[in-house]
């Protein structure tokens, strides 16, 4: 556990969460949500939870972003907010 | 607008109460906090896992041993939840047979598949990459005892290799490799493997998922190694179900349940 | 400044961020109009809960919860000897191997019983590992429902869908 690393990742995490919710293009929102997943995967690895980090790297950053993109492709890309 | 005001009030109240509660938490990284060391006078279950799990199961990765042995019943029904999620998507989205009543597709030709040159490059790269990804996934499943990994992670990576085929070429060529009947069968077989290990223990007159009694069947030296090997079998069952369901979710979502010309 | 970091920021910063992420997710769930934005908010809420659990299990200067099994060869040898000795009688073999593992814990304390303070708490990791995978499966179900809603109403905006629902009710 490295505390400076911890703080930096947590701050980026909050920024990524806010941006992915505030951007109007849903494809961008999905991709930034993927970035959020990778950041939180880094955070798990840094806190010593290697199994959780592995799961998050494959699931959170990989599959869930792809599922969101697939849904955006089949519905609408523009969002009102 | 009203909903935003209401949301802000609700969120600020909830967050304020939680932030107030945080000040009473044990410090971050405190090895003697109640969650890590238990309350005084009572032994902590997590300390028991750290000190005794290697002697009980001969698995160095404590997370895997807790996941598949001590909490095996829980993990079995987590797998069933994933299976149920796959079945729910099948029930909600899947369209079998004729789709003439449905609305025409918004876009006739996907913008991703225009331009043959980029498709050649992407297709060739993925064809070279997919075997490596699948080998790595099998390694992750089989080596979950000694390193981070296990059935869930390996299964998701294995599903990702099929999703890459679907993304690089099209959904049909991925479904040619793992068709709908096959993935539904694989999902069922995964849960049956898991439950089979449990029932086998019951047949040998022990508790459900008490792998130690499988020692004569698995021909290991000692019940600990039987637990270790049974965990591998259980992880393979989990990996079957997770692979099949993750690919099923992607295939149904990307093609609106038609299972052809998707993303 | 360094005193502030040590006494206030260091023990609670992770928990503050968990509350902030949870607030962001909750706000998105209530206030956002787009259904996919709501689902992203739900996922952020979920990771906030996972962050809370994993933060609880962190120990200062602790290792990852995977044991260093350098005593492995000795164990194998010991068990092989057991198997050889008890090969004639199965019952005796089981008893003997049980006995052998019991005594092993005492003879190799470094391999079988590590100090709990040097290793991160594995229990929250186990709970959250399955939670993440189940989370993505339920996200898939939610996205399929969103696709069905879009197929029915042609929109992902909550207010437009609600208007159509109300109009449909007044017609019927």
Short mmCIF file of C-alpha atoms in Angstrom, two decimals, chain C:
data_model
loop_
_atom_site.label_atom_id
_atom_site.label_comp_id
_atom_site.label_asym_id
_atom_site.label_seq_id
_atom_site.Cartn_x
_atom_site.Cartn_y
_atom_site.Cartn_z
CA UNK C 1 0.47 20.07 6.80
CA UNK C 2 2.17 16.73 7.30
CA UNK C 3 0.36 16.40 10.62
CA UNK C 4 -2.93 16.93 8.82
CA UNK C 5 -1.99 14.24 6.30
CA UNK C 6 -1.05 11.77 9.03
CA UNK C 7 -3.95 12.28 11.41
CA UNK C 8 -6.88 13.23 9.20
CA UNK C 9 -6.25 12.41 5.56
CA UNK C 10 -4.45 9.08 5.87
CA UNK C 11 -6.88 7.17 8.09
CA UNK C 12 -10.04 8.30 6.32
CA UNK C 13 -9.31 9.36 2.75
CA UNK C 14 -10.45 6.07 1.19
CA UNK C 15 -13.69 6.18 3.11
CA UNK C 16 -14.33 9.78 2.06
CA UNK C 17 -13.87 8.84 -1.57
CA UNK C 18 -16.21 5.89 -1.15
CA UNK C 19 -18.88 8.26 0.15
CA UNK C 20 -18.21 10.73 -2.69
CA UNK C 21 -18.43 8.02 -5.36
CA UNK C 22 -21.61 6.73 -3.76
CA UNK C 23 -23.08 10.24 -3.81
CA UNK C 24 -22.15 10.62 -7.50
CA UNK C 25 -23.77 7.30 -8.32
CA UNK C 26 -26.91 8.02 -6.32
CA UNK C 27 -27.25 11.47 -7.85
CA UNK C 28 -26.94 10.00 -11.34
CA UNK C 29 -29.53 7.36 -10.52
CA UNK C 30 -32.09 9.94 -9.42
CA UNK C 31 -31.37 13.01 -11.50
CA UNK C 32 -30.04 11.77 -14.85
CA UNK C 33 -32.62 11.58 -17.60
CA UNK C 34 -30.92 9.07 -19.88
CA UNK C 35 -31.34 5.41 -19.01
CA UNK C 36 -27.78 4.41 -19.96
CA UNK C 37 -26.45 7.25 -17.80
CA UNK C 38 -28.53 5.84 -14.97
CA UNK C 39 -26.95 2.44 -15.47
CA UNK C 40 -23.44 3.93 -15.45
CA UNK C 41 -24.42 5.65 -12.20
CA UNK C 42 -25.59 2.31 -10.83
CA UNK C 43 -22.24 0.72 -11.70
CA UNK C 44 -20.36 3.58 -10.02
CA UNK C 45 -22.53 3.09 -6.94
CA UNK C 46 -21.62 -0.58 -6.98
CA UNK C 47 -17.88 0.07 -7.25
CA UNK C 48 -18.21 2.50 -4.35
CA UNK C 49 -19.57 -0.31 -2.18
CA UNK C 50 -16.76 -2.60 -3.35
CA UNK C 51 -14.23 0.13 -2.54
CA UNK C 52 -15.67 0.32 0.97
CA UNK C 53 -15.34 -3.42 1.51
CA UNK C 54 -11.84 -3.72 0.09
CA UNK C 55 -10.66 -0.67 2.06
CA UNK C 56 -11.84 -2.41 5.22
CA UNK C 57 -9.53 -5.35 4.54
CA UNK C 58 -6.35 -3.36 3.89
CA UNK C 59 -3.52 -3.68 6.40
CA UNK C 60 -0.55 -1.34 6.62
CA UNK C 61 2.61 -2.86 5.07
CA UNK C 62 0.79 -6.12 4.39
CA UNK C 63 1.40 -8.58 1.60
CA UNK C 64 -1.10 -9.92 -0.93
CA UNK C 65 -3.14 -12.87 0.36
CA UNK C 66 -1.16 -15.55 -1.49
CA UNK C 67 1.10 -17.70 0.62
CA UNK C 68 4.72 -18.28 -0.21
CA UNK C 69 4.73 -22.09 -0.30
CA UNK C 70 8.46 -22.77 -0.14
CA UNK C 71 7.84 -25.74 2.18
CA UNK C 72 5.98 -27.51 -0.60
CA UNK C 73 8.60 -30.15 -1.48
CA UNK C 74 8.90 -31.30 2.14
CA UNK C 75 5.14 -31.78 2.28
CA UNK C 76 5.14 -33.85 -0.86
CA UNK C 77 7.93 -36.06 0.46
CA UNK C 78 6.19 -36.49 3.79
CA UNK C 79 2.94 -37.50 2.11
CA UNK C 80 4.68 -39.88 -0.25
CA UNK C 81 6.21 -41.65 2.73
CA UNK C 82 2.79 -41.80 4.34
CA UNK C 83 1.26 -43.32 1.26
CA UNK C 84 4.00 -45.93 1.11
CA UNK C 85 3.64 -46.90 4.75
CA UNK C 86 -0.14 -47.12 4.69
CA UNK C 87 -0.51 -48.74 1.29
CA UNK C 88 -1.57 -52.05 2.75
CA UNK C 89 -4.43 -50.75 4.82
CA UNK C 90 -6.60 -47.89 3.57
CA UNK C 91 -8.03 -47.06 6.96
CA UNK C 92 -4.65 -46.87 8.57
CA UNK C 93 -3.48 -44.67 5.69
CA UNK C 94 -6.23 -42.12 6.28
CA UNK C 95 -5.59 -42.02 9.99
CA UNK C 96 -1.89 -41.73 9.46
CA UNK C 97 -2.11 -38.91 6.95
CA UNK C 98 -4.46 -37.04 9.28
CA UNK C 99 -1.98 -37.45 12.03
CA UNK C 100 0.87 -36.37 9.77
CA UNK C 101 -0.82 -33.10 8.80
CA UNK C 102 -1.64 -32.43 12.44
CA UNK C 103 1.99 -32.70 13.39
CA UNK C 104 3.06 -30.78 10.31
CA UNK C 105 1.49 -27.58 11.59
CA UNK C 106 3.84 -27.73 14.53
CA UNK C 107 6.98 -28.76 12.69
CA UNK C 108 6.71 -26.11 9.92
CA UNK C 109 5.12 -23.07 11.49
CA UNK C 110 6.53 -20.75 8.78
CA UNK C 111 4.83 -22.63 5.94
CA UNK C 112 1.49 -23.43 7.54
CA UNK C 113 0.67 -20.54 9.84
CA UNK C 114 1.81 -17.10 8.70
CA UNK C 115 1.34 -14.04 10.89
CA UNK C 116 -2.13 -12.63 10.07
CA UNK C 117 -0.88 -9.06 10.34
CA UNK C 118 1.47 -9.49 7.39
CA UNK C 119 -1.24 -10.43 4.93
CA UNK C 120 -4.24 -8.51 3.59
CA UNK C 121 -7.62 -9.70 4.81
CA UNK C 122 -8.83 -12.21 2.17
CA UNK C 123 -12.49 -12.31 3.16
CA UNK C 124 -13.62 -8.98 1.61
CA UNK C 125 -11.74 -9.93 -1.57
CA UNK C 126 -13.72 -13.16 -1.87
CA UNK C 127 -17.04 -11.44 -1.28
CA UNK C 128 -16.32 -8.68 -3.77
CA UNK C 129 -14.85 -10.94 -6.45
CA UNK C 130 -18.17 -12.67 -6.95
CA UNK C 131 -20.01 -9.35 -6.56
CA UNK C 132 -18.16 -7.89 -9.55
CA UNK C 133 -18.99 -10.80 -11.86
CA UNK C 134 -22.61 -10.91 -10.75
CA UNK C 135 -22.66 -7.12 -11.19
CA UNK C 136 -21.72 -7.35 -14.85
CA UNK C 137 -24.31 -10.09 -15.42
CA UNK C 138 -27.03 -7.92 -13.92
CA UNK C 139 -25.73 -4.96 -15.95
CA UNK C 140 -26.32 -7.13 -19.01
CA UNK C 141 -29.90 -7.81 -17.92
CA UNK C 142 -30.47 -4.09 -17.33
CA UNK C 143 -29.05 -3.22 -20.76
CA UNK C 144 -31.31 -5.77 -22.41
CA UNK C 145 -34.30 -4.18 -20.68
CA UNK C 146 -33.08 -0.78 -21.94
CA UNK C 147 -32.97 -2.18 -25.48
CA UNK C 148 -36.51 -3.47 -25.13
CA UNK C 149 -37.65 -0.06 -23.86
CA UNK C 150 -35.97 1.60 -26.84
CA UNK C 151 -37.65 -0.87 -29.20
CA UNK C 152 -41.02 -0.05 -27.64
CA UNK C 153 -40.80 3.74 -27.22
CA UNK C 154 -37.99 4.76 -29.57
CA UNK C 155 -36.25 6.80 -26.92
CA UNK C 156 -33.87 6.48 -24.01
CA UNK C 157 -34.94 9.67 -22.23
CA UNK C 158 -36.98 9.09 -19.14
CA UNK C 159 -39.32 12.07 -19.57
CA UNK C 160 -40.19 11.19 -23.17
CA UNK C 161 -40.91 7.60 -22.19
CA UNK C 162 -43.09 8.77 -19.29
CA UNK C 163 -45.03 11.08 -21.63
CA UNK C 164 -45.67 8.21 -24.03
CA UNK C 165 -46.73 5.96 -21.18
CA UNK C 166 -49.18 8.62 -19.94
CA UNK C 167 -50.57 9.23 -23.44
CA UNK C 168 -51.01 5.49 -23.94
CA UNK C 169 -52.92 5.26 -20.69
CA UNK C 170 -55.30 8.10 -21.55
CA UNK C 171 -55.98 6.54 -24.97
CA UNK C 172 -56.79 3.17 -23.51
#
